[in-house]
Amino acid sequence: MFRVLWLVAVLDAVVPLDAGMLFPRESSSRELKELNGLWQFRADRSANRNQGFERAWYKSRLAETGPVIDMPVPASFNDITQDPSLRDFIGWVWYEREAVVPSRWITDQGTRVVLRVGSAHYNSVVWVNGQKVMEHTGGHLPFEAEIGSLIRKDPTMTCRITIAVNNTLTLETLPPGTIQHMSDRSKYPDGFFVQNIYFDFFNYAGIHRSVLLYTTPKAYVDDITVVTDFLDNTGLVRYNISVQGAAAATMKVTLMDKDGHCVASSNEASGVLKVVDVKLWWPYLMHENPGYLYSMEVRLMAGDERATYEDVYALPVGIRTVKVTNTQFLINNEPFYFHGVNKHEDSDIRGKGFDWPLIVKDFNLIKWLGANSFRTSHYPYAEEILQMCDRHGIVVIDECPGVGIKDIRSFGNASLAHHLDVMDELVRRDKNHPSVVMWSVANEPAAEMKPAEFYFMTLIKHTKALDPTRPVTYITDSNYARDKGAPYVDVVCVNSYFSWYHDPGHLEVIPIQLNAQFENWYGKYQKPIIQSEYGADAVSGLHSDPPMMFTEEYQNAVLQSYHDVFDQKRKQYVIGELIWNFADFMTAQGITRVVGNKKGIFTRQRQPKAGAFILKKRYWRLANETGRLPPWTKYPVHSDMLLRCPERQRLDPM
Ligand code: GCB
């Protein structure tokens, strides 16, 4: 009873935005049409980058107002052509395509037609047939608008979609940036300007995730919030469903197990579903059956004077709990040790564009490595990636794009207000993913600055009010004694690069400095610590012994020295280690980057460096020691397919 009341209280604390942002899924009442593929494209190269608005490029076909090129969606536009000025273009770029809308969507007045953009970096304005339908600020989260009434105005017209996207960063965007104009004509050409950024990845831009049209009935399931718990063998799924488009509706909620059997049901829009003999959601390698998902089918019936509507939406639900103590991170009340990676959405040609082959390859590599977790450094990743994490049991620290907050002017009210909005959008989008176990509100902000305390206190309290079920952190690199935001986090996440950015070449400092880092942070805050970044650049194929910086041997040596300290401290309060980085990734050009950041243990093309094998051996060992695997799986095997295979018992350990 107490548990149920707690769940109710928790759910009431969730402060939703005006409307939900459920992932678009097909169902018997919902259709979906992807608009991915080739779009028409033009960069606005006018001096003020504003010609497109001045001449209203959205009013007619883009090809009628100037030259256009083919541009794939989803993809960053930067690496698609041979034109260096497009690679580094800053300002508005214009995308356009026509969509064929099924006639039933138009004739049926009881159907809503929604246009959804998975993400576009950074500011976007969207028109349909020359009418503005939405604007959005922020590069990594979805936005959508209902366009049914607009396309019904003239059913003979095709549906022409124009999207203008601007990658200009300001002190108030997330991440922040500044534009610097160079007026010295003895050094720079007329009109020369650069964008300064304070983060270490290329500011890829364009339409990065799917654009699609989907339908719902006029009365529809707008949002679902699920909070889970369990008591002995009984799972508790507290849910709340919000409905739009109907004053009154009847509801049928059915929770089904993996085999499609109903395990609990209800006729209420909110309540608690009790699941007898619950199968909990467990992380990969912590349990022999990780990533168990139920399906919560919501069937809504409503009507008005003209028609009746039925809407069906199925949400995957994993039942698990998360708790933090002074020294541990508990999933389902069992200690969980993060042995994982930091990633980027980044690859050749596509930049930050969504790409299924890349995503599936990355998951295969994560599992091969024996990693059980990753951090979405340094921005929210595609929803499809989180769905993969839910299904495979990969644990996620979900980070917002608060990276590179280094200028004191980025701690002002406008910045904070935007940061709070972004957290609202992020929590609204990702709150139901069992894989997401912690929110990260920022990476390496200048947390020693005076306004940082108020900024982070507000941000972290706000995030906890949005979602009291998950711990909140931000990632720090600064001195423990000066960090003003640390008192408010639940878990201390520290990045450090000993013998790289400090004492380069001196591997012998790592044990001393890393040990001091942990002791200082724990001594001051008594909170569990994750080493949220560590690593060294290694140019694949570069070798030297004794090890020298930038060689694979040096990367190995750094990893091994860190690991020795982790092994001592994980017996006390260190609860995880995330390598920087999973793969090499592109950055802005600069004297410390050789065609990008090379701290990957895989190359950008996803081939292993020597460090990948060190990590693989370690992670399988950690899985054997810290997971709850049955004895016959306690070998460093390559994939969970083998883990489930009884034949495995006869295989030799590798
Ligand atoms: C960091 C940053 C990350 C960088 C990394 C590095 O601390 O969080 O974005 O890429 O260091 O390699 O310098």
XYZ file of C-alpha atoms and ligand atoms in Angstrom:
667
model
C 0.000 0.000 0.000
C 2.789 2.387 0.932
C 4.500 1.641 -2.374
C 1.363 2.396 -4.315
C 0.880 5.715 -2.524
C 4.492 6.612 -3.198
C 3.992 5.869 -6.870
C 0.897 8.062 -6.957
C 2.784 10.920 -5.326
C 5.648 10.521 -7.762
C 3.395 10.616 -10.768
C 1.552 13.681 -9.558
C 4.878 15.470 -9.302
C 5.468 15.144 -13.026
C 4.785 18.534 -14.568
C 4.013 17.934 -18.219
C 4.363 20.424 -21.087
C 1.162 21.446 -22.839
C 1.105 18.363 -25.011
C 2.774 14.985 -25.163
C 5.460 13.832 -27.573
C 4.799 10.120 -27.902
C 7.040 8.337 -30.372
C 5.007 7.875 -33.568
C 3.981 4.235 -33.869
C 1.710 2.543 -36.347
C -1.383 0.876 -34.937
C -4.830 -0.095 -36.141
C -5.815 3.576 -35.730
C -2.556 5.312 -36.729
C -0.776 5.438 -40.080
C 2.689 6.707 -40.756
C 4.519 7.987 -43.818
C 8.253 8.643 -43.730
C 9.474 11.600 -45.746
C 13.112 10.552 -45.724
C 15.156 10.500 -48.920
C 16.110 13.318 -51.260
C 15.035 16.864 -50.504
C 15.777 20.035 -52.493
C 18.320 22.200 -50.715
C 19.833 25.658 -50.837
C 22.083 27.517 -48.412
C 21.257 31.209 -48.076
C 24.618 32.746 -48.926
C 23.430 36.352 -48.819
C 25.559 38.597 -46.606
C 22.959 38.749 -43.830
C 21.825 35.160 -44.485
C 18.296 36.500 -44.541
C 17.400 36.596 -48.214
C 15.227 33.508 -47.909
C 12.931 35.326 -45.489
C 13.084 38.656 -47.306
C 12.120 37.024 -50.580
C 9.788 34.481 -48.986
C 11.397 31.361 -50.454
C 8.723 29.316 -48.700
C 5.951 30.793 -50.863
C 6.833 28.940 -54.037
C 8.889 25.929 -55.051
C 12.479 26.388 -53.886
C 13.732 25.712 -57.416
C 11.815 28.787 -58.625
C 13.796 31.191 -56.444
C 17.328 29.982 -57.166
C 19.559 26.967 -57.718
C 18.942 23.839 -55.650
C 20.906 20.657 -54.991
C 19.905 17.184 -53.811
C 20.238 16.741 -50.068
C 19.584 13.466 -48.235
C 17.386 13.482 -45.129
C 18.293 12.478 -42.492
C 21.915 13.674 -42.682
C 24.058 16.618 -41.790
C 24.566 18.734 -44.906
C 28.211 19.493 -44.090
C 30.040 16.475 -45.553
C 27.707 15.700 -48.464
C 29.289 17.899 -51.149
C 32.841 18.834 -52.197
C 32.212 22.456 -51.367
C 34.314 23.615 -48.373
C 32.112 26.659 -47.902
C 29.074 24.431 -47.376
C 30.996 22.247 -44.957
C 31.602 25.245 -42.718
C 28.460 27.163 -43.620
C 26.822 29.177 -40.849
C 23.334 30.568 -41.264
C 20.024 29.500 -42.768
C 19.785 26.510 -45.081
C 16.540 25.644 -46.821
C 15.075 22.205 -47.416
C 11.982 21.376 -49.434
C 10.049 18.375 -50.651
C 6.561 17.471 -51.686
C 4.637 14.738 -49.954
C 1.851 12.686 -51.446
C -0.890 12.545 -48.835
C -3.293 9.591 -49.042
C -6.712 10.948 -50.045
C -8.431 9.297 -47.100
C -6.329 11.400 -44.729
C -7.766 14.473 -46.428
C -11.376 13.468 -46.875
C -11.789 11.995 -43.411
C -12.429 15.000 -41.166
C -12.021 12.741 -38.145
C -8.321 12.188 -38.882
C -5.521 14.363 -37.559
C -2.456 14.611 -39.776
C 0.723 15.450 -37.897
C 4.018 16.588 -39.404
C 6.935 15.587 -37.175
C 10.633 16.382 -37.371
C 12.766 14.022 -35.267
C 15.434 16.724 -34.907
C 17.010 19.551 -36.910
C 20.019 21.530 -35.779
C 19.571 24.266 -34.451
C 16.672 26.700 -35.075
C 13.950 25.575 -37.433
C 10.966 27.129 -39.156
C 8.518 24.884 -41.018
C 5.955 25.838 -43.689
C 3.365 23.727 -45.468
C 2.223 25.114 -48.810
C 3.688 28.470 -47.842
C 1.943 28.668 -44.447
C 4.113 28.659 -41.353
C 3.154 25.701 -39.144
C 5.848 25.688 -36.456
C 9.168 26.941 -35.182
C 11.559 25.130 -32.892
C 14.705 26.041 -30.979
C 17.187 23.322 -30.149
C 18.958 20.708 -32.121
C 18.320 17.296 -30.614
C 14.667 16.931 -29.775
C 11.523 16.379 -31.847
C 8.845 18.889 -32.764
C 5.527 18.509 -34.545
C 2.396 20.277 -35.738
C -1.073 19.206 -36.844
C -1.482 20.142 -40.516
C -4.757 18.397 -41.450
C -6.874 21.551 -41.627
C -4.238 23.273 -43.740
C -3.935 20.572 -46.374
C -7.707 20.214 -46.496
C -8.087 23.831 -47.642
C -7.220 22.812 -51.168
C -7.194 19.038 -51.539
C -5.973 19.320 -55.160
C -2.649 20.825 -54.028
C 0.307 18.625 -53.209
C 1.696 19.046 -49.742
C 4.885 21.114 -50.125
C 6.996 21.113 -46.994
C 9.701 23.761 -46.530
C 12.069 23.663 -43.578
C 14.611 26.405 -42.903
C 17.338 25.435 -40.435
C 19.932 27.730 -38.857
C 23.035 26.419 -37.072
C 24.052 29.750 -35.531
C 24.814 29.385 -31.828
C 24.541 32.212 -29.327
C 25.379 32.628 -25.653
C 21.854 31.434 -24.890
C 21.646 28.365 -27.087
C 22.533 24.853 -25.876
C 25.321 24.354 -26.651
C 26.366 28.007 -26.594
C 28.560 29.707 -29.186
C 29.425 33.166 -30.460
C 29.854 34.727 -33.876
C 32.989 36.799 -34.329
C 33.274 39.207 -37.273
C 36.826 40.033 -38.398
C 37.102 43.552 -39.716
C 40.878 43.818 -40.286
C 40.976 43.840 -44.110
C 44.748 43.289 -44.115
C 44.054 39.857 -42.673
C 40.554 38.776 -43.638
C 38.326 39.041 -46.689
C 35.220 41.208 -46.661
C 32.386 39.722 -44.576
C 34.654 37.202 -42.845
C 33.301 35.736 -39.619
C 33.752 32.616 -37.544
C 31.619 30.774 -35.031
C 33.429 30.186 -31.732
C 32.359 27.101 -29.840
C 33.463 25.785 -26.469
C 32.806 22.113 -27.045
C 34.842 19.420 -28.723
C 32.755 18.070 -31.595
C 31.931 19.367 -35.033
C 28.796 21.490 -35.076
C 27.095 19.343 -37.707
C 23.811 20.768 -38.925
C 20.760 19.998 -41.022
C 17.796 17.678 -40.639
C 19.327 14.934 -38.515
C 16.424 12.605 -37.868
C 13.358 11.375 -39.726
C 10.684 13.687 -40.979
C 7.303 12.036 -41.115
C 3.593 12.426 -41.393
C 1.421 10.366 -39.102
C -2.238 10.224 -38.304
C -4.328 9.861 -35.198
C -8.084 10.004 -34.829
C -9.529 13.360 -33.770
C -9.773 12.054 -30.204
C -6.435 10.541 -29.330
C -3.966 9.394 -26.696
C -1.765 12.446 -26.295
C 0.653 11.248 -23.642
C 1.373 8.367 -21.304
C 3.545 8.503 -18.192
C 4.625 5.294 -16.564
C 6.453 4.831 -13.247
C 7.341 1.330 -12.123
C 8.153 -0.430 -8.878
C 7.851 -3.929 -7.441
C 7.093 -5.543 -4.145
C 8.336 -9.101 -3.720
C 7.067 -10.856 -6.813
C 4.531 -8.253 -7.844
C 5.335 -5.547 -10.370
C 3.591 -2.194 -10.020
C 3.004 -0.050 -13.087
C 1.592 3.308 -12.172
C 0.368 5.087 -15.290
C -1.328 8.258 -16.342
C -2.868 8.777 -19.776
C -3.766 12.158 -21.161
C -6.338 12.462 -23.893
C -6.918 15.250 -26.377
C -9.857 15.931 -28.641
C -12.616 14.513 -26.480
C -14.420 15.834 -23.428
C -15.047 12.297 -22.265
C -13.552 9.009 -23.317
C -13.603 5.409 -22.276
C -10.377 3.528 -21.955
C -9.114 -0.005 -22.043
C -5.565 -0.465 -20.803
C -3.975 -3.874 -21.246
C -0.491 -4.874 -20.162
C 0.825 -7.785 -22.188
C 3.896 -9.913 -21.650
C 6.363 -10.793 -24.414
C 4.177 -13.661 -25.584
C 1.158 -11.395 -25.944
C -0.645 -12.691 -22.832
C -2.573 -10.136 -20.817
C -1.034 -9.820 -17.337
C -3.039 -6.848 -16.048
C -5.752 -4.524 -17.288
C -7.820 -1.525 -16.333
C -10.552 0.754 -17.638
C -9.196 3.912 -16.042
C -7.087 6.740 -17.476
C -4.763 6.470 -14.511
C -4.057 3.847 -11.926
C -1.743 1.049 -10.901
C -1.433 -2.208 -12.804
C -0.269 -5.131 -10.681
C 1.786 -7.796 -12.363
C 1.962 -11.136 -10.582
C 5.239 -13.058 -11.019
C 6.787 -9.998 -12.573
C 9.693 -10.269 -14.975
C 11.864 -7.307 -14.137
C 13.826 -5.231 -16.628
C 17.512 -5.989 -16.056
C 20.637 -4.549 -17.642
C 22.658 -6.514 -20.159
C 25.101 -8.898 -18.426
C 23.490 -8.328 -15.050
C 20.939 -11.013 -15.675
C 20.480 -13.857 -18.125
C 17.279 -12.341 -19.502
C 18.042 -8.628 -19.878
C 15.798 -5.942 -21.334
C 12.460 -7.622 -20.622
C 9.647 -5.439 -21.945
C 5.909 -5.624 -21.475
C 3.610 -3.857 -23.896
C 1.008 -1.482 -22.544
C -1.788 -1.202 -25.075
C -4.039 1.803 -24.602
C -7.347 1.669 -26.453
C -9.357 4.850 -26.321
C -12.983 5.223 -27.393
C -14.653 8.602 -27.692
C -17.316 10.250 -29.758
C -18.940 13.518 -30.689
C -22.189 14.397 -32.448
C -20.681 13.357 -35.793
C -18.635 10.243 -35.230
C -17.015 7.802 -32.843
C -13.257 7.495 -32.620
C -11.013 4.696 -31.527
C -7.300 5.263 -30.928
C -4.767 2.543 -30.129
C -1.227 3.139 -28.891
C 1.197 0.506 -27.575
C 3.994 1.601 -25.235
C 6.868 -0.742 -24.318
C 7.211 -0.901 -20.519
C 10.141 -2.241 -18.520
C 9.541 -2.734 -14.804
C 12.525 -1.723 -12.710
C 13.619 0.607 -9.924
C 16.623 2.887 -9.538
C 18.075 4.109 -6.257
C 21.274 5.766 -5.119
C 22.944 5.343 -1.734
C 26.153 6.967 -0.451
C 28.245 4.326 -2.112
C 26.061 2.447 -4.595
C 23.828 2.697 -7.637
C 21.002 0.185 -7.275
C 18.906 -1.232 -10.072
C 16.107 -3.424 -8.712
C 17.825 -3.066 -5.326
C 20.988 -4.750 -6.629
C 24.300 -2.863 -6.971
C 24.952 -1.882 -10.562
C 28.449 -1.053 -11.808
C 28.592 1.029 -15.015
C 31.192 -0.486 -17.347
C 30.488 1.439 -20.457
C 31.297 4.039 -23.047
C 30.669 7.621 -24.027
C 29.420 8.031 -27.551
C 28.653 10.607 -30.188
C 26.153 10.554 -32.997
C 28.872 10.819 -35.607
C 30.039 9.045 -38.742
C 31.613 9.580 -42.135
C 29.513 11.471 -44.696
C 26.308 11.394 -42.606
C 27.732 13.519 -39.788
C 25.027 13.399 -37.150
C 22.366 11.993 -39.480
C 20.367 9.022 -38.225
C 21.535 5.778 -39.840
C 20.233 2.295 -38.970
C 23.278 0.299 -40.202
C 25.542 2.446 -38.020
C 23.279 2.102 -34.995
C 22.997 -1.676 -35.234
C 26.754 -1.967 -35.777
C 27.374 0.158 -32.674
C 25.105 -2.029 -30.569
C 26.909 -5.126 -31.805
C 30.216 -3.536 -30.835
C 28.896 -2.478 -27.415
C 27.795 -6.041 -26.713
C 30.999 -7.518 -28.104
C 32.893 -5.239 -25.746
C 30.865 -6.422 -22.770
C 29.754 -2.839 -22.073
C 26.518 -2.475 -20.132
C 25.943 1.277 -20.417
C 26.616 4.559 -22.186
C 26.183 8.256 -21.698
C 24.526 10.256 -24.456
C 27.442 12.689 -24.511
C 26.736 15.557 -25.164
C 23.085 15.797 -26.262
C 19.966 13.624 -26.484
C 20.297 10.805 -29.009
C 17.635 9.529 -31.406
C 14.650 7.845 -29.780
C 15.280 4.721 -31.824
C 18.644 4.388 -30.046
C 16.965 4.505 -26.636
C 14.466 1.907 -27.820
C 17.395 -0.348 -28.730
C 18.788 0.232 -25.219
C 15.442 -0.733 -23.686
C 15.354 -3.945 -25.709
C 18.982 -4.941 -25.166
C 19.283 -3.825 -21.547
C 21.898 -1.155 -22.192
C 21.759 1.385 -19.361
C 21.746 5.073 -20.325
C 22.795 8.312 -18.677
C 20.668 10.720 -20.691
C 22.450 14.031 -21.237
C 20.975 17.303 -22.409
C 22.946 19.553 -24.797
C 24.303 21.688 -21.949
C 27.883 21.367 -23.117
C 30.449 24.151 -23.371
C 28.806 26.517 -20.868
C 32.014 28.394 -20.199
C 31.113 32.070 -20.604
C 29.667 33.822 -17.582
C 27.013 35.392 -19.820
C 25.652 31.884 -20.468
C 24.573 31.660 -16.829
C 22.002 34.464 -17.192
C 18.233 34.238 -16.856
C 17.541 33.728 -20.550
C 20.044 30.861 -20.708
C 18.608 29.248 -17.607
C 15.039 29.587 -18.903
C 16.042 27.874 -22.141
C 17.945 25.163 -20.265
C 14.833 24.454 -18.167
C 12.724 24.241 -21.344
C 15.169 21.781 -22.863
C 14.977 19.608 -19.743
C 11.161 19.727 -19.991
C 11.357 18.530 -23.572
C 13.952 15.871 -22.797
C 12.086 14.410 -19.822
C 8.802 14.511 -21.740
C 10.412 12.545 -24.573
C 12.468 10.011 -22.587
C 10.630 9.530 -19.275
C 9.223 6.106 -20.150
C 12.476 4.423 -21.183
C 13.544 1.831 -18.592
C 17.094 2.070 -19.948
C 17.349 5.724 -18.888
C 18.495 5.619 -15.253
C 19.875 9.117 -14.711
C 19.614 12.616 -16.205
C 22.756 14.635 -16.897
C 21.938 18.321 -17.142
C 25.336 19.498 -18.425
C 28.899 18.588 -19.298
C 31.862 20.416 -17.797
C 30.247 23.801 -17.261
C 32.357 26.509 -15.650
C 30.973 25.358 -12.305
C 33.431 27.455 -10.344
C 31.770 30.703 -11.518
C 29.660 32.583 -9.047
C 26.261 32.213 -10.773
C 26.786 28.455 -11.162
C 25.346 27.631 -7.760
C 21.953 29.238 -8.379
C 21.937 27.972 -11.973
C 22.532 24.331 -11.069
C 20.435 24.349 -7.944
C 17.487 25.577 -10.047
C 18.177 23.232 -12.922
C 18.619 20.125 -10.791
C 15.613 20.866 -8.567
C 13.508 21.450 -11.652
C 14.625 18.161 -13.186
C 13.874 16.285 -9.968
C 10.422 17.862 -9.854
C 9.836 16.730 -13.432
C 10.967 13.224 -12.608
C 11.472 12.281 -8.960
C 12.216 8.682 -9.923
C 15.660 9.214 -11.412
C 18.875 10.657 -9.979
C 20.277 13.804 -11.558
C 23.888 14.721 -12.216
C 26.071 16.987 -14.246
C 29.501 16.090 -15.443
C 32.339 17.955 -13.814
C 35.992 18.367 -14.558
C 36.746 21.155 -12.189
C 38.430 21.189 -8.866
C 36.238 19.571 -6.206
C 36.842 22.450 -3.816
C 35.551 25.119 -6.205
C 32.649 23.314 -7.855
C 29.502 25.195 -6.882
C 26.925 22.854 -8.377
C 28.169 19.572 -6.884
C 26.137 19.801 -3.628
C 22.964 19.369 -5.687
C 23.828 16.275 -7.735
C 22.936 12.726 -6.654
C 25.965 11.103 -8.238
C 29.315 12.802 -8.807
C 30.491 12.300 -12.390
C 34.110 13.318 -12.979
C 36.082 13.619 -16.208
C 39.871 13.593 -16.022
C 42.745 13.208 -18.444
C 45.833 12.685 -16.303
C 49.061 12.254 -18.280
C 47.288 13.785 -21.284
C 46.164 17.382 -20.807
C 48.199 17.516 -17.597
C 51.699 16.056 -17.325
C 51.674 14.842 -20.929
C 53.721 11.681 -21.400
C 54.020 10.971 -17.662
C 52.037 7.827 -17.114
C 53.499 7.479 -13.644
C 51.313 10.341 -12.311
C 48.039 8.521 -13.002
C 47.809 6.353 -9.855
C 48.598 9.277 -7.535
C 46.393 11.865 -9.209
C 43.444 9.559 -9.831
C 43.504 8.295 -6.294
C 43.557 11.885 -4.981
C 40.699 12.833 -7.307
C 38.458 10.109 -5.884
C 39.410 10.677 -2.266
C 38.836 14.426 -2.536
C 35.421 14.191 -4.137
C 34.207 11.434 -1.864
C 35.705 13.060 1.197
C 33.850 16.284 0.485
C 30.455 14.981 -0.665
C 30.068 11.301 0.347
C 28.300 10.573 -2.908
C 29.007 7.694 -5.272
C 31.338 8.575 -8.135
C 31.396 7.646 -11.802
C 34.544 8.250 -13.811
C 32.478 9.712 -16.621
C 35.417 10.277 -19.013
C 39.030 9.208 -19.242
C 41.224 8.212 -22.158
C 43.931 9.254 -24.585
C 44.131 9.942 -28.311
C 45.532 7.115 -30.426
C 45.972 7.376 -34.161
C 45.055 3.918 -35.395
C 48.185 2.115 -36.593
C 50.638 4.429 -34.838
C 52.967 2.447 -32.570
C 55.841 2.999 -30.200
C 57.427 1.150 -27.341
C 58.131 2.597 -24.824
C 54.708 4.167 -25.327
C 54.458 7.706 -26.670
C 51.446 9.954 -26.855
C 49.088 9.353 -29.794
C 50.171 5.709 -30.213
C 47.977 2.700 -29.532
C 50.471 1.593 -26.867
C 50.095 4.868 -24.979
C 46.303 4.641 -25.080
C 46.590 1.103 -23.691
C 48.916 2.217 -20.918
C 46.602 5.059 -19.865
C 43.630 2.704 -19.788
C 45.473 0.120 -17.725
C 46.731 2.643 -15.182
C 43.231 4.021 -14.692
C 41.817 0.498 -14.392
C 44.169 -0.390 -11.549
C 42.821 2.512 -9.497
C 39.200 1.767 -10.465
C 39.666 -1.763 -9.153
C 40.633 -0.439 -5.732
C 37.970 2.229 -5.552
C 35.060 0.235 -6.895
C 35.194 -1.742 -3.663
C 34.314 1.510 -1.898
C 32.287 4.204 -3.702
C 33.267 4.271 -7.388
C 30.203 2.974 -9.221
C 31.288 3.174 -12.806
C 33.742 3.903 -15.575
C 32.910 5.222 -19.034
C 35.719 5.360 -21.579
C 36.160 8.493 -23.683
C 35.347 7.611 -26.385
C 33.645 4.687 -28.066
C 34.798 5.825 -31.520
C 36.889 8.584 -33.085
C 34.718 11.540 -34.012
C 34.869 14.768 -35.966
C 35.706 18.083 -34.322
C 36.340 21.629 -35.445
C 39.788 22.040 -37.010
C 42.501 22.951 -34.526
C 46.075 22.261 -33.600
C 45.225 19.540 -31.071
C 42.978 17.541 -33.398
C 44.215 15.385 -36.277
C 41.088 15.235 -38.477
C 39.002 14.905 -35.357
C 39.308 13.537 -31.843
C 41.150 10.212 -31.806
C 40.311 9.021 -28.301
C 38.056 6.318 -29.737
C 38.831 2.722 -28.924
C 37.268 2.127 -32.339
C 38.104 4.208 -35.387
C 35.396 6.358 -36.883
C 34.810 3.441 -39.272
C 34.228 1.198 -36.232
C 37.390 -0.908 -36.455
C 39.054 -1.803 -33.128
C 42.291 -0.252 -31.937
C 44.400 -2.202 -29.429
C 42.564 -0.435 -26.579
C 39.289 -2.089 -27.585
C 40.720 -5.504 -26.714
C 41.978 -4.283 -23.330
C 38.544 -2.962 -22.566
C 36.779 -6.054 -23.841
C 38.761 -8.292 -21.535
C 38.130 -6.003 -18.604
C 34.413 -5.517 -19.214
C 33.708 -9.230 -19.475
C 35.636 -9.749 -16.268
C 33.638 -6.975 -14.585
C 30.406 -8.507 -15.870
C 31.384 -11.821 -14.334
C 32.223 -10.169 -11.033
C 29.479 -7.570 -10.715
C 26.568 -8.997 -12.720
C 24.214 -11.743 -11.616
C 24.895 -14.182 -14.409
C 24.392 -17.888 -13.909
C 27.679 -19.797 -13.512
C 27.684 -21.314 -16.982
C 27.810 -17.911 -18.606
C 30.823 -16.745 -16.661
C 33.147 -16.744 -19.614
C 34.169 -13.850 -21.776
C 31.867 -14.692 -24.677
C 31.181 -12.541 -27.690
C 27.469 -11.996 -27.653
C 24.361 -12.587 -25.657
C 23.308 -15.145 -28.247
C 26.082 -17.303 -26.876
C 25.122 -16.422 -23.341
C 21.730 -17.949 -23.939
C 23.087 -21.013 -25.649
C 23.322 -24.118 -23.420
C 26.057 -25.374 -25.745
C 28.127 -22.600 -24.291
C 28.936 -24.834 -21.360
C 31.037 -26.980 -23.605
C 32.988 -24.072 -25.080
C 36.318 -23.141 -23.645
C 36.724 -19.792 -21.979
C 38.548 -17.376 -24.246
C 36.261 16.393 -22.304
C 34.972 16.682 -22.966
C 34.823 15.980 -24.288
C 36.136 16.063 -25.058
C 37.205 15.359 -24.262
C 38.584 15.458 -24.953
O 36.437 16.577 -21.127
O 33.864 16.422 -22.140
O 33.775 16.581 -25.009
O 36.023 15.517 -26.347
O 37.316 15.964 -23.006
O 38.941 14.543 -25.684
O 39.226 16.474 -24.791
